[in-house]
Each structure stands twice: as structure tokens, then as C-alpha cells.
Amino acid sequence: LITGAARSGTSMTAGVINLCGAWGGELAKATPYNKKGMYENRAIVNEMVKPLLIAVGADPMGQKPLPNIRDFEEIDSVQWREKFIKIMKSQGYKDHDIMMYKGAKMCLMWTLWDRAFPDAKWIIVRRRSEDIISSCMKTGFMSKYKDRNGWLGWVREHVKRFKEMYENKLNIREVFPQEMIDGNYIDIESIIEWLGLEWKEQTVKDFISPDLWNKETI
């Protein structure tokens, strides 16, 4: 399960994990703001995540208002898991595949995902707060705050959720995509091996695009 604040490099990270062998199903295509692809399963987003966020009175885009983590206490995690698996199997998932799902909004509702998938390995994608804020302010669909202070509060709320995930002892590894941009692949290679996938160094290097990252469109 790959998560992190939007505009942190979750798509790039998920792309690397997918290229190294994780199965993600039918993934969203490239957009002007994610030119290498979003690597997000749109059926899961549109049929599960967004409807639930709307149902609890939160923004389906995960911007404003954010959900309270207690909003998900009464949601049936068994049904959530079963619906998730049903959608994935309809897209071709086989039991021997190592499955991945990337969703920036997952960390905002992590308790439900943890109850549904208690054995999951989590990847939290991190980026400097100021860089996230700068990217949000240049990204069309990140529209709910108009100034840096608004986005700073939003970033801090994500960091709070990450802390809660650690405190509840989820099986977590962090990745900083900036390291890949800088040509340092030590940590991501370690994570790929931890996930039981095959490290494909040249494929990953060919995928990483510092020019897109530096333009803050990835």
C-alpha cells in the first residue's frame, strides 16, 4: 500500500514498484500533472474511496475538509477488503501476483485499510513540506487552498497521520523520491527487495525523469 501527501512523488514511487513487478490492475493514464502516469487504480478510487469520503462528509479529493480518522470506525473492513479484491480480480489479479495499490488519500483513512489488510506492507512517500506546497500551488486539481499557510496546515495533517501509523506499529518503510532524482537508488532498491520484487536498475533509471520532477509536474 503506497501512500503519502499528494504531490510528494507517490506516482513516481508507484511507477517504480510497478515496473519491478508489483501488479496494480488497470492504472490511470498520464495527465499533464503526472506525465509518466498516476499509477492509481481508478476503479478503486471511483467506486470505493471517493464515495466513502463523500459519505463521511469529507472532500473526495482529500483536500478540504479532511476526514476525521474516527469517521471510519464503523465501516465494515471485511466488506471493504472483499470489494477491493473483487475489483482487482475483475481486472485480472491472480493469487500468485504481488499486488500494489497507490492512493494518496489512504493515509487519511489508514485505520480502515489497516483493518482490511492487517498484513500489508506500507510505503509512505515523503518530500520536503515547502516542495509539496510549491507543487500544490502549481497544480490545477489542487485547488482547495489559495495560500502557503493553507497548504502548510494540510501537509502537517498528513504528517500527523503518518505519526499515528507508526505509533500503531504498521509495517512501514519510507521513501524519499528526491533521492532517486539525485541518482541515489540505495533505499528504493532495499524497499523493492523488502517487497519481494525484482530490482530492475536500468528500467528504473530509464523511468526516472529529473526534468519533470524539477518542474514539479510529477
Short mmCIF file of C-alpha atoms in Angstrom, two decimals:
data_model
loop_
_atom_site.label_atom_id
_atom_site.label_comp_id
_atom_site.label_asym_id
_atom_site.label_seq_id
_atom_site.Cartn_x
_atom_site.Cartn_y
_atom_site.Cartn_z
CA LEU A 1 0.00 0.00 0.00
CA ILE A 2 1.67 3.18 -1.25
CA THR A 3 0.58 6.49 0.23
CA GLY A 4 1.73 9.97 1.15
CA ALA A 5 0.59 13.54 0.70
CA ALA A 6 -0.37 14.37 -2.88
CA ARG A 7 2.49 15.97 -4.86
CA SER A 8 5.08 14.04 -2.87
CA GLY A 9 6.08 11.67 -5.65
CA THR A 10 3.63 8.87 -4.90
CA SER A 11 3.05 8.31 -8.62
CA MET A 12 6.77 8.06 -9.37
CA THR A 13 7.27 5.67 -6.46
CA ALA A 14 4.33 3.51 -7.50
CA GLY A 15 5.66 3.51 -11.05
CA VAL A 16 8.99 2.12 -9.88
CA ILE A 17 7.30 -0.55 -7.77
CA ASN A 18 5.05 -1.50 -10.68
CA LEU A 19 7.98 -1.74 -13.10
CA CYS A 20 9.77 -4.02 -10.64
CA GLY A 21 6.89 -6.49 -10.73
CA ALA A 22 4.02 -5.41 -8.48
CA TRP A 23 0.58 -5.87 -10.04
CA GLY A 24 -1.69 -2.83 -9.84
CA GLY A 25 -4.53 -3.64 -12.19
CA GLU A 26 -5.96 -1.10 -14.61
CA LEU A 27 -3.98 2.03 -13.81
CA ALA A 28 -4.80 5.65 -14.58
CA LYS A 29 -3.13 7.09 -17.65
CA ALA A 30 -0.73 10.02 -17.79
CA THR A 31 -2.04 13.54 -17.19
CA PRO A 32 -0.48 16.99 -17.68
CA TYR A 33 0.42 16.89 -13.98
CA ASN A 34 1.65 13.28 -13.95
CA LYS A 35 3.28 12.82 -17.32
CA LYS A 36 4.61 9.33 -16.60
CA GLY A 37 1.23 8.13 -15.32
CA MET A 38 -0.58 8.25 -11.99
CA TYR A 39 -0.27 4.52 -11.27
CA GLU A 40 -3.57 4.63 -9.39
CA ASN A 41 -6.39 2.15 -9.88
CA ARG A 42 -9.27 4.40 -10.91
CA ALA A 43 -11.95 1.78 -10.24
CA ILE A 44 -10.86 1.56 -6.59
CA VAL A 45 -10.79 5.35 -6.34
CA ASN A 46 -14.12 5.97 -8.04
CA GLU A 47 -16.08 3.01 -6.68
CA MET A 48 -14.70 2.83 -3.15
CA VAL A 49 -12.52 5.68 -1.90
CA LYS A 50 -14.32 8.77 -3.17
CA PRO A 51 -17.87 7.54 -2.31
CA LEU A 52 -16.77 6.76 1.24
CA LEU A 53 -15.11 10.15 1.72
CA ILE A 54 -18.29 11.83 0.48
CA ALA A 55 -20.39 9.67 2.81
CA VAL A 56 -18.43 10.83 5.87
CA GLY A 57 -18.62 14.48 4.82
CA ALA A 58 -15.04 14.83 3.60
CA ASP A 59 -13.66 16.15 0.34
CA PRO A 60 -13.42 13.29 -2.20
CA MET A 61 -10.19 14.87 -3.45
CA GLY A 62 -8.65 14.60 0.02
CA GLN A 63 -8.09 18.33 0.36
CA LYS A 64 -10.71 20.24 2.39
CA PRO A 65 -12.36 19.20 4.58
CA LEU A 66 -10.25 16.23 5.58
CA PRO A 67 -11.92 13.25 7.24
CA ASN A 68 -11.61 12.57 10.94
CA ILE A 69 -9.91 9.22 11.43
CA ARG A 70 -12.79 8.22 13.73
CA ASP A 71 -15.16 8.50 10.76
CA PHE A 72 -14.09 5.04 9.65
CA GLU A 73 -14.50 3.13 12.90
CA GLU A 74 -17.92 1.72 11.96
CA ILE A 75 -17.04 0.82 8.36
CA ASP A 76 -17.05 -2.95 7.78
CA SER A 77 -13.43 -3.76 6.94
CA VAL A 78 -14.29 -7.28 5.75
CA GLN A 79 -16.69 -5.90 3.15
CA TRP A 80 -14.10 -3.28 2.20
CA ARG A 81 -11.48 -5.97 1.60
CA GLU A 82 -13.89 -8.19 -0.31
CA LYS A 83 -14.97 -5.37 -2.62
CA PHE A 84 -11.35 -4.39 -3.22
CA ILE A 85 -10.35 -7.96 -4.11
CA LYS A 86 -13.42 -8.38 -6.32
CA ILE A 87 -12.49 -5.31 -8.35
CA MET A 88 -8.87 -6.41 -8.64
CA LYS A 89 -9.86 -9.93 -9.75
CA SER A 90 -12.20 -8.46 -12.36
CA GLN A 91 -9.13 -6.70 -13.77
CA GLY A 92 -7.08 -9.89 -13.92
CA TYR A 93 -5.49 -10.31 -10.49
CA LYS A 94 -4.16 -13.81 -9.78
CA ASP A 95 -3.40 -15.09 -6.29
CA HIS A 96 0.31 -15.53 -7.03
CA ASP A 97 0.75 -11.87 -8.01
CA ILE A 98 2.22 -9.36 -5.57
CA MET A 99 -0.50 -6.72 -5.50
CA MET A 100 0.02 -2.99 -5.07
CA TYR A 101 -2.37 -0.11 -4.57
CA LYS A 102 -1.28 3.51 -4.58
CA GLY A 103 -3.52 6.15 -3.05
CA ALA A 104 -2.53 9.47 -1.53
CA LYS A 105 -5.84 9.56 0.34
CA MET A 106 -5.16 6.19 2.01
CA CYS A 107 -3.20 7.79 4.83
CA LEU A 108 -6.24 9.93 5.66
CA MET A 109 -8.28 6.76 6.27
CA TRP A 110 -5.49 4.41 7.24
CA THR A 111 -7.35 2.67 10.08
CA LEU A 112 -9.85 1.15 7.64
CA TRP A 113 -7.13 -0.04 5.27
CA ASP A 114 -5.16 -1.48 8.18
CA ARG A 115 -8.15 -3.44 9.45
CA ALA A 116 -8.91 -4.69 5.94
CA PHE A 117 -5.29 -5.63 5.18
CA PRO A 118 -3.54 -6.20 8.53
CA ASP A 119 -0.57 -7.95 6.90
CA ALA A 120 0.07 -5.23 4.33
CA LYS A 121 3.43 -3.62 3.78
CA TRP A 122 3.10 0.16 3.66
CA ILE A 123 5.24 2.61 1.71
CA ILE A 124 4.99 6.23 2.91
CA VAL A 125 6.33 8.68 0.33
CA ARG A 126 7.96 11.78 1.81
CA ARG A 127 9.01 15.15 0.40
CA ARG A 128 10.03 18.48 1.92
CA SER A 129 6.93 20.40 3.03
CA GLU A 130 7.92 23.52 1.09
CA ASP A 131 8.35 21.48 -2.10
CA ILE A 132 4.92 19.88 -1.65
CA ILE A 133 3.35 23.29 -1.08
CA SER A 134 5.04 24.76 -4.17
CA SER A 135 3.83 21.86 -6.28
CA CYS A 136 0.27 22.09 -4.93
CA MET A 137 0.11 25.77 -5.82
CA LYS A 138 1.13 24.95 -9.41
CA THR A 139 -1.24 22.01 -9.86
CA GLY A 140 -4.71 22.63 -11.25
CA PHE A 141 -6.58 19.94 -9.32
CA MET A 142 -5.03 21.01 -6.00
CA SER A 143 -7.47 23.89 -5.57
CA LYS A 144 -8.91 23.99 -2.07
CA TYR A 145 -6.30 26.30 -0.52
CA LYS A 146 -5.13 29.56 -2.04
CA ASP A 147 -2.04 30.34 0.01
CA ARG A 148 1.00 28.68 1.52
CA ASN A 149 -0.39 28.72 5.06
CA GLY A 150 -3.44 26.76 3.98
CA TRP A 151 -1.36 24.11 2.26
CA LEU A 152 1.08 24.01 5.18
CA GLY A 153 -1.75 23.04 7.53
CA TRP A 154 -2.82 20.37 5.05
CA VAL A 155 0.72 18.94 4.89
CA ARG A 156 1.00 18.94 8.68
CA GLU A 157 -2.22 16.96 8.96
CA HIS A 158 -0.71 14.31 6.71
CA VAL A 159 2.41 14.18 8.87
CA LYS A 160 0.15 13.71 11.89
CA ARG A 161 -1.47 10.70 10.20
CA PHE A 162 1.95 9.24 9.40
CA LYS A 163 2.88 9.53 13.07
CA GLU A 164 -0.32 7.71 14.06
CA MET A 165 0.51 4.91 11.63
CA TYR A 166 3.94 4.49 13.19
CA GLU A 167 2.53 4.63 16.71
CA ASN A 168 0.13 1.82 15.81
CA LYS A 169 3.05 -0.27 14.55
CA LEU A 170 2.05 -0.67 10.93
CA ASN A 171 4.68 -2.37 8.78
CA ILE A 172 6.12 0.77 7.18
CA ARG A 173 9.06 1.83 5.07
CA GLU A 174 9.58 5.43 3.94
CA VAL A 175 10.92 6.55 0.59
CA PHE A 176 12.16 9.97 -0.48
CA PRO A 177 11.82 10.26 -4.28
CA GLN A 178 14.27 13.16 -4.29
CA GLU A 179 16.99 10.58 -3.66
CA MET A 180 16.12 8.81 -6.91
CA ILE A 181 16.14 12.13 -8.74
CA ASP A 182 19.62 12.74 -7.32
CA GLY A 183 20.78 9.34 -8.60
CA ASN A 184 20.76 7.54 -5.24
CA TYR A 185 18.86 4.24 -5.54
CA ILE A 186 20.07 2.52 -2.36
CA ASP A 187 16.85 2.96 -0.35
CA ILE A 188 14.40 2.18 -3.16
CA GLU A 189 16.38 -0.94 -4.09
CA SER A 190 16.17 -2.05 -0.45
CA ILE A 191 12.42 -1.45 -0.47
CA ILE A 192 11.95 -3.41 -3.70
CA GLU A 193 13.78 -6.36 -2.13
CA TRP A 194 11.72 -5.99 1.08
CA LEU A 195 8.58 -6.26 -1.05
CA GLY A 196 9.80 -9.49 -2.62
CA LEU A 197 10.13 -7.92 -6.06
CA GLU A 198 12.95 -7.90 -8.60
CA TRP A 199 15.18 -4.82 -8.66
CA LYS A 200 15.47 -3.66 -12.28
CA GLU A 201 18.04 -0.91 -12.05
CA GLN A 202 18.26 0.14 -15.69
CA THR A 203 14.48 0.05 -16.13
CA VAL A 204 14.09 2.28 -13.08
CA LYS A 205 16.78 4.68 -14.23
CA ASP A 206 15.12 4.96 -17.63
CA PHE A 207 11.80 5.74 -15.92
CA ILE A 208 13.02 8.44 -13.53
CA SER A 209 12.73 11.93 -15.05
CA PRO A 210 14.54 14.67 -13.13
CA ASP A 211 13.30 17.28 -15.61
CA LEU A 212 9.67 16.52 -14.78
CA TRP A 213 10.36 16.43 -11.04
CA ASN A 214 12.21 19.73 -11.13
CA LYS A 215 9.27 21.29 -12.98
CA GLU A 216 7.09 19.93 -10.14
CA THR A 217 4.69 18.21 -12.52
CA ILE A 218 5.28 14.62 -11.38
#
